[in-house]
C-alpha cells in the first residue's frame, strides 16, 4: 500500500505537470537536468498536493548507503567533556540507521595538532558523503575546508566556529554572548577595587572560541562601566603543575584579584589551585558540566558553570547532515545552543 501511494503521488504530479515520472523524481531528489521553469512548476504542484515523499521506502528501495564521519577530540585525563557530544552522535546514529545511514567516528588528541591532521587525512580518504568536525586547530581546519569544497563534501562545525569558511552549518553556543553572561555572573559580588583574571588554558590559545568568549566578557565590563581592571593569562601547558606554576606567578604580581574566569572546561584545574593555595575567596566561573567541575561546584570552589548542551550539539550535528543528504531539506546556517547556568543548588537536575 505504501508503495502504491508513493507511485500514485509521483504519477499524479507528473500527469499534472505533463512531464515524466523520472523528471519528478529528479526534482524530489534535487538532481540536475531539469529546467528552472519546469522545476518551479513541479514544486508548485507538490506544494498544492501537500505531497510528502516516503523517505523510508525510497531509501530502502535504493539500497544506497549514506556514510557520515564525525571528527571530534578524544576523552582525555584532563576532561571528559567530549564524551557528551559522542553520546549525541551515537544517539543520532541509532535513529538514522534504518534509513541506510552509517556513521564512523574519528578521535584526535586535543593537545596534539599532528593527531588532528592525521585524522583529517583518514576522514578525507574515507569517501564520506558528509562530515561533522570540531575545528580545534584553525589553520588545519581551513585546509580541511578547502579540500571539502574541492570535493563537494558538505561539512559542519560543532562547539566552535571559524567564520569565513563555507560550512553547511554551525551548531554550538553564541560565543560572544556566552562570555557576556559569564562577566555578568562574575560581577554580582565583585568589589570595585578588585581585579578580574581571565584564564585561557589551551595549546591553541588563538582558537576562535577563546577570542570570542573573551571579547564578550570584556564587552560587558565596557557596556556597564565596570571599574575593575582585567588581567589576562594564557597558559599553553595544560597539566596541573604547569597551570599552578603560572597562576602562582600571576597571583604574586596581582595580590588584589577578586574573581577568575576560565574560558573552557579546564576550570577544575584552576579550582584545584585555588583550594590548594587557600584562595577559595576568589570567585570562579568556567565552562562545562564535567565530573571534575561538578565536584568543585559542590565544594563551593566554583561558583557557576556555563553549559551549552554538548550532547545535543553532537545529535543535532548528525541530524543536520541527515536532513541535507537524505531529506534534501534546507538547514539553518547558524544553530545556537542555550546558555545554561549551573550552580551547586541545581546541578543535580541538569541534563547535559
mmCIF file of C-alpha atoms in Angstrom:
data_model
loop_
_atom_site.group_PDB
_atom_site.id
_atom_site.type_symbol
_atom_site.label_atom_id
_atom_site.label_comp_id
_atom_site.label_asym_id
_atom_site.label_seq_id
_atom_site.Cartn_x
_atom_site.Cartn_y
_atom_site.Cartn_z
ATOM 1 C CA UNK A 1 0.000 0.000 0.000
ATOM 2 C CA UNK A 2 2.835 2.407 0.869
ATOM 3 C CA UNK A 3 4.473 1.680 -2.485
ATOM 4 C CA UNK A 4 1.188 2.215 -4.327
ATOM 5 C CA UNK A 5 0.591 5.537 -2.583
ATOM 6 C CA UNK A 6 4.129 6.637 -3.394
ATOM 7 C CA UNK A 7 3.780 5.784 -7.074
ATOM 8 C CA UNK A 8 0.374 7.377 -7.264
ATOM 9 C CA UNK A 9 1.730 10.601 -5.813
ATOM 10 C CA UNK A 10 4.651 10.800 -8.234
ATOM 11 C CA UNK A 11 2.476 9.770 -11.201
ATOM 12 C CA UNK A 12 -0.160 12.336 -10.328
ATOM 13 C CA UNK A 13 2.436 15.096 -10.064
ATOM 14 C CA UNK A 14 3.880 14.010 -13.442
ATOM 15 C CA UNK A 15 0.393 13.978 -15.024
ATOM 16 C CA UNK A 16 -0.443 17.468 -13.777
ATOM 17 C CA UNK A 17 2.916 18.859 -14.845
ATOM 18 C CA UNK A 18 2.862 16.995 -18.174
ATOM 19 C CA UNK A 19 6.314 15.540 -17.563
ATOM 20 C CA UNK A 20 7.735 12.080 -16.959
ATOM 21 C CA UNK A 21 7.920 10.471 -13.508
ATOM 22 C CA UNK A 22 11.720 10.494 -13.916
ATOM 23 C CA UNK A 23 11.640 14.297 -14.134
ATOM 24 C CA UNK A 24 9.539 14.496 -10.968
ATOM 25 C CA UNK A 25 11.994 12.168 -9.259
ATOM 26 C CA UNK A 26 14.886 14.469 -10.220
ATOM 27 C CA UNK A 27 13.116 17.442 -8.648
ATOM 28 C CA UNK A 28 12.195 15.498 -5.490
ATOM 29 C CA UNK A 29 15.824 14.480 -5.004
ATOM 30 C CA UNK A 30 17.290 17.825 -6.053
ATOM 31 C CA UNK A 31 19.148 16.394 -9.042
ATOM 32 C CA UNK A 32 20.299 18.280 -12.109
ATOM 33 C CA UNK A 33 18.830 18.021 -15.610
ATOM 34 C CA UNK A 34 15.565 19.910 -15.107
ATOM 35 C CA UNK A 35 14.967 23.476 -16.296
ATOM 36 C CA UNK A 36 14.163 26.118 -13.713
ATOM 37 C CA UNK A 37 10.742 26.692 -15.289
ATOM 38 C CA UNK A 38 9.821 23.002 -15.092
ATOM 39 C CA UNK A 39 11.241 22.689 -11.585
ATOM 40 C CA UNK A 40 9.127 25.640 -10.407
ATOM 41 C CA UNK A 41 6.013 24.125 -11.987
ATOM 42 C CA UNK A 42 6.602 20.746 -10.321
ATOM 43 C CA UNK A 43 7.359 22.304 -6.927
ATOM 44 C CA UNK A 44 4.139 24.317 -7.134
ATOM 45 C CA UNK A 45 2.150 21.123 -7.741
ATOM 46 C CA UNK A 46 3.975 19.351 -4.899
ATOM 47 C CA UNK A 47 3.028 22.222 -2.590
ATOM 48 C CA UNK A 48 -0.588 22.245 -3.829
ATOM 49 C CA UNK A 49 -0.924 18.498 -3.219
ATOM 50 C CA UNK A 50 0.925 18.750 0.117
ATOM 51 C CA UNK A 51 2.896 15.773 -1.129
ATOM 52 C CA UNK A 52 5.278 14.120 1.351
ATOM 53 C CA UNK A 53 7.583 11.500 -0.164
ATOM 54 C CA UNK A 54 8.003 8.264 1.747
ATOM 55 C CA UNK A 55 11.664 8.663 2.616
ATOM 56 C CA UNK A 56 11.985 5.296 4.341
ATOM 57 C CA UNK A 57 10.530 3.399 1.362
ATOM 58 C CA UNK A 58 12.668 5.375 -1.060
ATOM 59 C CA UNK A 59 15.845 4.778 0.941
ATOM 60 C CA UNK A 60 15.152 1.056 1.349
ATOM 61 C CA UNK A 61 14.404 0.705 -2.342
ATOM 62 C CA UNK A 62 17.584 2.480 -3.417
ATOM 63 C CA UNK A 63 19.819 0.365 -1.122
ATOM 64 C CA UNK A 64 22.351 3.188 -1.283
ATOM 65 C CA UNK A 65 24.409 3.656 1.873
ATOM 66 C CA UNK A 66 24.989 7.207 3.098
ATOM 67 C CA UNK A 67 28.233 7.321 5.072
ATOM 68 C CA UNK A 68 28.939 10.136 7.540
ATOM 69 C CA UNK A 69 32.081 10.927 9.509
ATOM 70 C CA UNK A 70 32.454 12.680 12.859
ATOM 71 C CA UNK A 71 35.845 14.109 13.831
ATOM 72 C CA UNK A 72 35.985 15.169 17.489
ATOM 73 C CA UNK A 73 38.526 15.179 20.348
ATOM 74 C CA UNK A 74 39.056 12.044 22.364
ATOM 75 C CA UNK A 75 38.151 11.954 26.065
ATOM 76 C CA UNK A 76 41.327 12.820 27.999
ATOM 77 C CA UNK A 77 42.608 12.619 31.545
ATOM 78 C CA UNK A 78 42.096 16.386 31.834
ATOM 79 C CA UNK A 79 38.399 16.461 30.852
ATOM 80 C CA UNK A 80 35.656 14.089 29.760
ATOM 81 C CA UNK A 81 33.721 16.894 28.018
ATOM 82 C CA UNK A 82 33.772 15.196 24.630
ATOM 83 C CA UNK A 83 32.005 12.093 25.882
ATOM 84 C CA UNK A 84 28.756 14.123 25.738
ATOM 85 C CA UNK A 85 28.932 15.080 22.013
ATOM 86 C CA UNK A 86 29.942 11.491 21.273
ATOM 87 C CA UNK A 87 26.816 10.261 23.065
ATOM 88 C CA UNK A 88 24.736 12.627 20.937
ATOM 89 C CA UNK A 89 26.375 11.382 17.749
ATOM 90 C CA UNK A 90 25.656 7.774 18.730
ATOM 91 C CA UNK A 91 22.046 8.668 19.552
ATOM 92 C CA UNK A 92 21.578 10.170 16.094
ATOM 93 C CA UNK A 93 23.281 7.174 14.501
ATOM 94 C CA UNK A 94 20.751 4.857 16.147
ATOM 95 C CA UNK A 95 17.859 6.827 14.671
ATOM 96 C CA UNK A 96 19.359 7.102 11.168
ATOM 97 C CA UNK A 97 20.488 3.521 10.764
ATOM 98 C CA UNK A 98 17.108 2.340 9.432
ATOM 99 C CA UNK A 99 17.452 4.814 6.564
ATOM 100 C CA UNK A 100 20.713 3.314 5.362
ATOM 101 C CA UNK A 101 22.936 5.872 7.094
ATOM 102 C CA UNK A 102 26.233 4.779 8.630
ATOM 103 C CA UNK A 103 28.419 6.836 10.959
ATOM 104 C CA UNK A 104 32.128 6.464 11.627
ATOM 105 C CA UNK A 105 33.758 8.405 14.471
ATOM 106 C CA UNK A 106 37.369 9.613 14.335
ATOM 107 C CA UNK A 107 39.036 10.807 17.550
ATOM 108 C CA UNK A 108 42.069 13.064 17.909
ATOM 109 C CA UNK A 109 44.221 14.283 20.802
ATOM 110 C CA UNK A 110 43.068 17.792 21.729
ATOM 111 C CA UNK A 111 46.647 18.668 22.717
ATOM 112 C CA UNK A 112 48.254 17.345 19.544
ATOM 113 C CA UNK A 113 47.930 19.226 16.250
ATOM 114 C CA UNK A 114 49.562 16.352 14.347
ATOM 115 C CA UNK A 115 46.919 13.952 15.653
ATOM 116 C CA UNK A 116 44.225 16.271 14.286
ATOM 117 C CA UNK A 117 45.916 16.486 10.870
ATOM 118 C CA UNK A 118 46.366 12.709 10.686
ATOM 119 C CA UNK A 119 42.705 12.060 11.433
ATOM 120 C CA UNK A 120 41.655 14.646 8.842
ATOM 121 C CA UNK A 121 43.673 12.672 6.301
ATOM 122 C CA UNK A 122 41.877 9.456 7.279
ATOM 123 C CA UNK A 123 38.492 11.164 7.020
ATOM 124 C CA UNK A 124 39.196 12.593 3.566
ATOM 125 C CA UNK A 125 40.420 9.207 2.383
ATOM 126 C CA UNK A 126 37.213 7.560 3.603
ATOM 127 C CA UNK A 127 34.920 8.728 0.811
ATOM 128 C CA UNK A 128 32.260 10.056 3.205
ATOM 129 C CA UNK A 129 29.174 11.892 1.989
ATOM 130 C CA UNK A 130 29.147 14.392 4.885
ATOM 131 C CA UNK A 131 31.392 15.320 7.816
ATOM 132 C CA UNK A 132 30.880 16.714 11.316
ATOM 133 C CA UNK A 133 34.012 18.291 12.787
ATOM 134 C CA UNK A 134 35.172 20.143 15.881
ATOM 135 C CA UNK A 135 37.531 22.785 14.412
ATOM 136 C CA UNK A 136 40.051 22.713 17.249
ATOM 137 C CA UNK A 137 43.048 23.821 15.158
ATOM 138 C CA UNK A 138 42.346 26.784 12.916
ATOM 139 C CA UNK A 139 44.885 26.522 10.093
ATOM 140 C CA UNK A 140 44.457 22.768 9.742
ATOM 141 C CA UNK A 141 40.678 23.204 9.653
ATOM 142 C CA UNK A 142 40.993 25.815 6.895
ATOM 143 C CA UNK A 143 42.967 23.330 4.777
ATOM 144 C CA UNK A 144 40.346 20.677 5.500
ATOM 145 C CA UNK A 145 37.534 23.043 4.471
ATOM 146 C CA UNK A 146 39.292 23.892 1.226
ATOM 147 C CA UNK A 147 39.649 20.214 0.384
ATOM 148 C CA UNK A 148 35.990 19.536 1.211
ATOM 149 C CA UNK A 149 34.961 22.398 -1.074
ATOM 150 C CA UNK A 150 37.071 20.951 -3.872
ATOM 151 C CA UNK A 151 35.485 17.525 -3.417
ATOM 152 C CA UNK A 152 31.992 18.997 -2.837
ATOM 153 C CA UNK A 153 31.621 17.292 0.552
ATOM 154 C CA UNK A 154 29.254 19.074 2.963
ATOM 155 C CA UNK A 155 30.707 19.615 6.440
ATOM 156 C CA UNK A 156 29.583 21.362 9.589
ATOM 157 C CA UNK A 157 31.114 22.594 12.837
ATOM 158 C CA UNK A 158 30.074 21.902 16.410
ATOM 159 C CA UNK A 159 31.102 23.620 19.672
ATOM 160 C CA UNK A 160 33.153 26.328 17.922
ATOM 161 C CA UNK A 161 33.033 28.110 14.594
ATOM 162 C CA UNK A 162 35.501 29.553 12.106
ATOM 163 C CA UNK A 163 33.881 32.439 10.216
ATOM 164 C CA UNK A 164 34.553 32.831 6.525
ATOM 165 C CA UNK A 165 34.557 29.132 5.713
ATOM 166 C CA UNK A 166 31.709 27.695 3.672
ATOM 167 C CA UNK A 167 30.473 25.160 6.200
ATOM 168 C CA UNK A 168 26.988 23.739 5.872
ATOM 169 C CA UNK A 169 26.124 24.860 9.415
ATOM 170 C CA UNK A 170 27.426 25.723 12.863
ATOM 171 C CA UNK A 171 25.862 24.090 15.923
ATOM 172 C CA UNK A 172 27.059 25.423 19.256
ATOM 173 C CA UNK A 173 26.980 28.404 21.594
ATOM 174 C CA UNK A 174 26.839 32.069 20.657
ATOM 175 C CA UNK A 175 30.342 32.503 21.996
ATOM 176 C CA UNK A 176 30.324 36.257 22.482
ATOM 177 C CA UNK A 177 27.037 36.228 24.382
ATOM 178 C CA UNK A 178 28.280 33.312 26.445
ATOM 179 C CA UNK A 179 31.272 35.384 27.559
ATOM 180 C CA UNK A 180 28.949 38.329 28.241
ATOM 181 C CA UNK A 181 26.838 36.143 30.544
ATOM 182 C CA UNK A 182 29.993 34.976 32.333
ATOM 183 C CA UNK A 183 31.011 38.564 33.076
ATOM 184 C CA UNK A 184 27.552 39.437 34.372
ATOM 185 C CA UNK A 185 27.595 36.487 36.767
ATOM 186 C CA UNK A 186 31.100 37.300 37.953
ATOM 187 C CA UNK A 187 30.314 40.886 38.920
ATOM 188 C CA UNK A 188 27.405 40.183 41.275
ATOM 189 C CA UNK A 189 29.573 40.226 44.399
ATOM 190 C CA UNK A 190 32.758 41.717 42.991
ATOM 191 C CA UNK A 191 34.190 44.708 44.828
ATOM 192 C CA UNK A 192 35.075 47.703 42.582
ATOM 193 C CA UNK A 193 38.735 47.727 43.645
ATOM 194 C CA UNK A 194 39.308 44.049 42.882
ATOM 195 C CA UNK A 195 40.953 42.813 39.698
ATOM 196 C CA UNK A 196 39.454 40.187 37.409
ATOM 197 C CA UNK A 197 41.609 37.416 35.942
ATOM 198 C CA UNK A 198 40.789 35.843 32.551
ATOM 199 C CA UNK A 199 42.469 32.444 32.200
ATOM 200 C CA UNK A 200 42.937 30.690 28.847
ATOM 201 C CA UNK A 201 44.321 27.167 29.233
ATOM 202 C CA UNK A 202 44.963 25.596 25.842
ATOM 203 C CA UNK A 203 47.763 24.732 23.452
ATOM 204 C CA UNK A 204 45.747 26.590 20.781
ATOM 205 C CA UNK A 205 45.280 29.964 22.504
ATOM 206 C CA UNK A 206 44.255 31.695 19.261
ATOM 207 C CA UNK A 207 41.245 29.402 18.898
ATOM 208 C CA UNK A 208 38.201 31.398 17.783
ATOM 209 C CA UNK A 209 36.323 30.072 20.815
ATOM 210 C CA UNK A 210 38.501 31.793 23.371
ATOM 211 C CA UNK A 211 38.826 35.037 21.445
ATOM 212 C CA UNK A 212 35.062 35.425 21.035
ATOM 213 C CA UNK A 213 34.296 34.449 24.625
ATOM 214 C CA UNK A 214 36.862 36.923 25.936
ATOM 215 C CA UNK A 215 35.536 39.639 23.630
ATOM 216 C CA UNK A 216 32.032 39.135 25.022
ATOM 217 C CA UNK A 217 33.362 39.109 28.574
ATOM 218 C CA UNK A 218 35.170 42.411 28.124
ATOM 219 C CA UNK A 219 32.164 43.909 26.336
ATOM 220 C CA UNK A 220 30.033 43.507 29.460
ATOM 221 C CA UNK A 221 32.563 45.452 31.531
ATOM 222 C CA UNK A 222 32.695 48.206 28.901
ATOM 223 C CA UNK A 223 28.915 48.392 28.427
ATOM 224 C CA UNK A 224 28.310 48.669 32.168
ATOM 225 C CA UNK A 225 31.265 50.902 33.063
ATOM 226 C CA UNK A 226 32.684 48.332 35.456
ATOM 227 C CA UNK A 227 35.742 49.882 37.163
ATOM 228 C CA UNK A 228 37.588 46.598 37.676
ATOM 229 C CA UNK A 229 40.917 46.046 35.970
ATOM 230 C CA UNK A 230 41.044 42.919 33.823
ATOM 231 C CA UNK A 231 44.217 40.817 33.798
ATOM 232 C CA UNK A 232 44.676 38.033 31.253
ATOM 233 C CA UNK A 233 46.934 34.993 31.339
ATOM 234 C CA UNK A 234 47.434 32.431 28.555
ATOM 235 C CA UNK A 235 48.676 29.021 29.679
ATOM 236 C CA UNK A 236 49.698 26.672 26.874
ATOM 237 C CA UNK A 237 50.798 23.773 29.125
ATOM 238 C CA UNK A 238 47.599 22.089 30.284
ATOM 239 C CA UNK A 239 48.876 19.804 33.076
ATOM 240 C CA UNK A 240 48.189 20.818 36.688
ATOM 241 C CA UNK A 241 51.794 21.538 37.672
ATOM 242 C CA UNK A 242 52.254 23.957 34.768
ATOM 243 C CA UNK A 243 48.928 25.675 35.412
ATOM 244 C CA UNK A 244 49.736 26.028 39.117
ATOM 245 C CA UNK A 245 53.158 27.491 38.335
ATOM 246 C CA UNK A 246 51.697 30.157 36.034
ATOM 247 C CA UNK A 247 48.888 31.019 38.446
ATOM 248 C CA UNK A 248 51.262 31.302 41.393
ATOM 249 C CA UNK A 249 53.226 33.885 39.424
ATOM 250 C CA UNK A 250 50.201 35.946 38.330
ATOM 251 C CA UNK A 251 48.680 35.960 41.824
ATOM 252 C CA UNK A 252 52.051 37.057 43.226
ATOM 253 C CA UNK A 253 52.074 40.037 40.856
ATOM 254 C CA UNK A 254 48.386 40.821 41.402
ATOM 255 C CA UNK A 255 47.526 40.367 45.063
ATOM 256 C CA UNK A 256 44.102 42.013 44.703
ATOM 257 C CA UNK A 257 42.461 39.538 42.306
ATOM 258 C CA UNK A 258 38.883 39.033 43.410
ATOM 259 C CA UNK A 259 37.478 36.869 40.605
ATOM 260 C CA UNK A 260 38.647 34.497 37.870
ATOM 261 C CA UNK A 261 37.009 33.469 34.607
ATOM 262 C CA UNK A 262 38.214 30.346 32.779
ATOM 263 C CA UNK A 263 37.289 30.205 29.095
ATOM 264 C CA UNK A 264 36.912 26.416 28.803
ATOM 265 C CA UNK A 265 36.210 23.197 30.690
ATOM 266 C CA UNK A 266 39.608 23.189 32.451
ATOM 267 C CA UNK A 267 38.176 25.393 35.220
ATOM 268 C CA UNK A 268 38.598 22.456 37.638
ATOM 269 C CA UNK A 269 42.382 22.804 37.290
ATOM 270 C CA UNK A 270 42.124 26.413 38.469
ATOM 271 C CA UNK A 271 39.727 25.358 41.236
ATOM 272 C CA UNK A 272 42.278 22.826 42.447
ATOM 273 C CA UNK A 273 44.961 25.528 42.544
ATOM 274 C CA UNK A 274 42.723 27.965 44.454
ATOM 275 C CA UNK A 275 41.855 25.290 47.001
ATOM 276 C CA UNK A 276 45.452 24.141 47.451
ATOM 277 C CA UNK A 277 46.720 27.715 47.821
ATOM 278 C CA UNK A 278 43.934 28.752 50.222
ATOM 279 C CA UNK A 279 42.412 31.275 47.811
ATOM 280 C CA UNK A 280 38.836 29.980 47.689
ATOM 281 C CA UNK A 281 37.594 33.512 48.459
ATOM 282 C CA UNK A 282 38.246 34.267 44.765
ATOM 283 C CA UNK A 283 35.026 33.965 42.755
ATOM 284 C CA UNK A 284 35.428 31.391 39.996
ATOM 285 C CA UNK A 285 33.381 30.744 36.843
ATOM 286 C CA UNK A 286 34.104 28.402 33.957
ATOM 287 C CA UNK A 287 32.552 26.069 31.442
ATOM 288 C CA UNK A 288 31.009 22.663 31.066
ATOM 289 C CA UNK A 289 29.232 20.029 33.069
ATOM 290 C CA UNK A 290 32.024 17.508 33.597
ATOM 291 C CA UNK A 291 32.573 15.473 36.754
ATOM 292 C CA UNK A 292 35.709 17.302 37.916
ATOM 293 C CA UNK A 293 33.976 20.667 37.579
ATOM 294 C CA UNK A 294 30.851 19.490 39.368
ATOM 295 C CA UNK A 295 32.943 18.229 42.285
ATOM 296 C CA UNK A 296 34.391 21.720 42.825
ATOM 297 C CA UNK A 297 30.975 23.286 42.274
ATOM 298 C CA UNK A 298 29.609 21.130 45.084
ATOM 299 C CA UNK A 299 32.606 22.076 47.231
ATOM 300 C CA UNK A 300 31.855 25.817 46.778
ATOM 301 C CA UNK A 301 35.143 26.491 44.973
ATOM 302 C CA UNK A 302 33.467 27.045 41.579
ATOM 303 C CA UNK A 303 30.557 29.487 41.777
ATOM 304 C CA UNK A 304 28.918 28.902 38.378
ATOM 305 C CA UNK A 305 29.325 26.631 35.377
ATOM 306 C CA UNK A 306 28.153 27.807 31.951
ATOM 307 C CA UNK A 307 26.990 24.918 29.780
ATOM 308 C CA UNK A 308 25.979 24.600 26.123
ATOM 309 C CA UNK A 309 24.377 21.120 25.931
ATOM 310 C CA UNK A 310 27.179 19.252 24.130
ATOM 311 C CA UNK A 311 25.119 16.062 23.812
ATOM 312 C CA UNK A 312 22.556 17.963 21.739
ATOM 313 C CA UNK A 313 25.328 19.518 19.664
ATOM 314 C CA UNK A 314 26.522 16.088 18.570
ATOM 315 C CA UNK A 315 22.985 14.868 17.955
ATOM 316 C CA UNK A 316 21.829 17.925 16.031
ATOM 317 C CA UNK A 317 25.027 17.978 14.011
ATOM 318 C CA UNK A 318 24.483 14.483 12.661
ATOM 319 C CA UNK A 319 20.764 15.093 12.104
ATOM 320 C CA UNK A 320 21.602 18.237 10.127
ATOM 321 C CA UNK A 321 23.749 16.155 7.771
ATOM 322 C CA UNK A 322 20.850 13.683 7.559
ATOM 323 C CA UNK A 323 18.403 16.462 6.679
ATOM 324 C CA UNK A 324 20.716 17.611 3.896
ATOM 325 C CA UNK A 325 21.791 14.307 2.386
ATOM 326 C CA UNK A 326 18.724 12.119 2.920
ATOM 327 C CA UNK A 327 15.788 14.514 3.131
ATOM 328 C CA UNK A 328 17.184 17.114 0.697
ATOM 329 C CA UNK A 329 15.832 19.706 3.120
ATOM 330 C CA UNK A 330 17.287 23.170 3.761
ATOM 331 C CA UNK A 331 19.050 23.686 7.108
ATOM 332 C CA UNK A 332 19.802 26.789 9.172
ATOM 333 C CA UNK A 333 23.340 28.132 8.823
ATOM 334 C CA UNK A 334 23.623 29.167 12.496
ATOM 335 C CA UNK A 335 22.157 26.937 15.217
ATOM 336 C CA UNK A 336 22.839 28.453 18.622
ATOM 337 C CA UNK A 337 22.515 26.335 21.744
ATOM 338 C CA UNK A 338 21.020 27.595 25.023
ATOM 339 C CA UNK A 339 23.403 29.198 27.523
ATOM 340 C CA UNK A 340 22.688 27.277 30.719
ATOM 341 C CA UNK A 341 23.839 28.402 34.179
ATOM 342 C CA UNK A 342 24.537 25.555 36.591
ATOM 343 C CA UNK A 343 25.006 26.067 40.340
ATOM 344 C CA UNK A 344 25.541 23.950 43.421
ATOM 345 C CA UNK A 345 21.816 24.187 44.081
ATOM 346 C CA UNK A 346 20.584 22.971 40.655
ATOM 347 C CA UNK A 347 23.294 20.708 39.205
ATOM 348 C CA UNK A 348 21.520 17.511 40.349
ATOM 349 C CA UNK A 349 18.653 18.318 37.992
ATOM 350 C CA UNK A 350 20.731 19.326 34.989
ATOM 351 C CA UNK A 351 20.710 17.143 31.908
ATOM 352 C CA UNK A 352 23.809 17.699 29.792
#
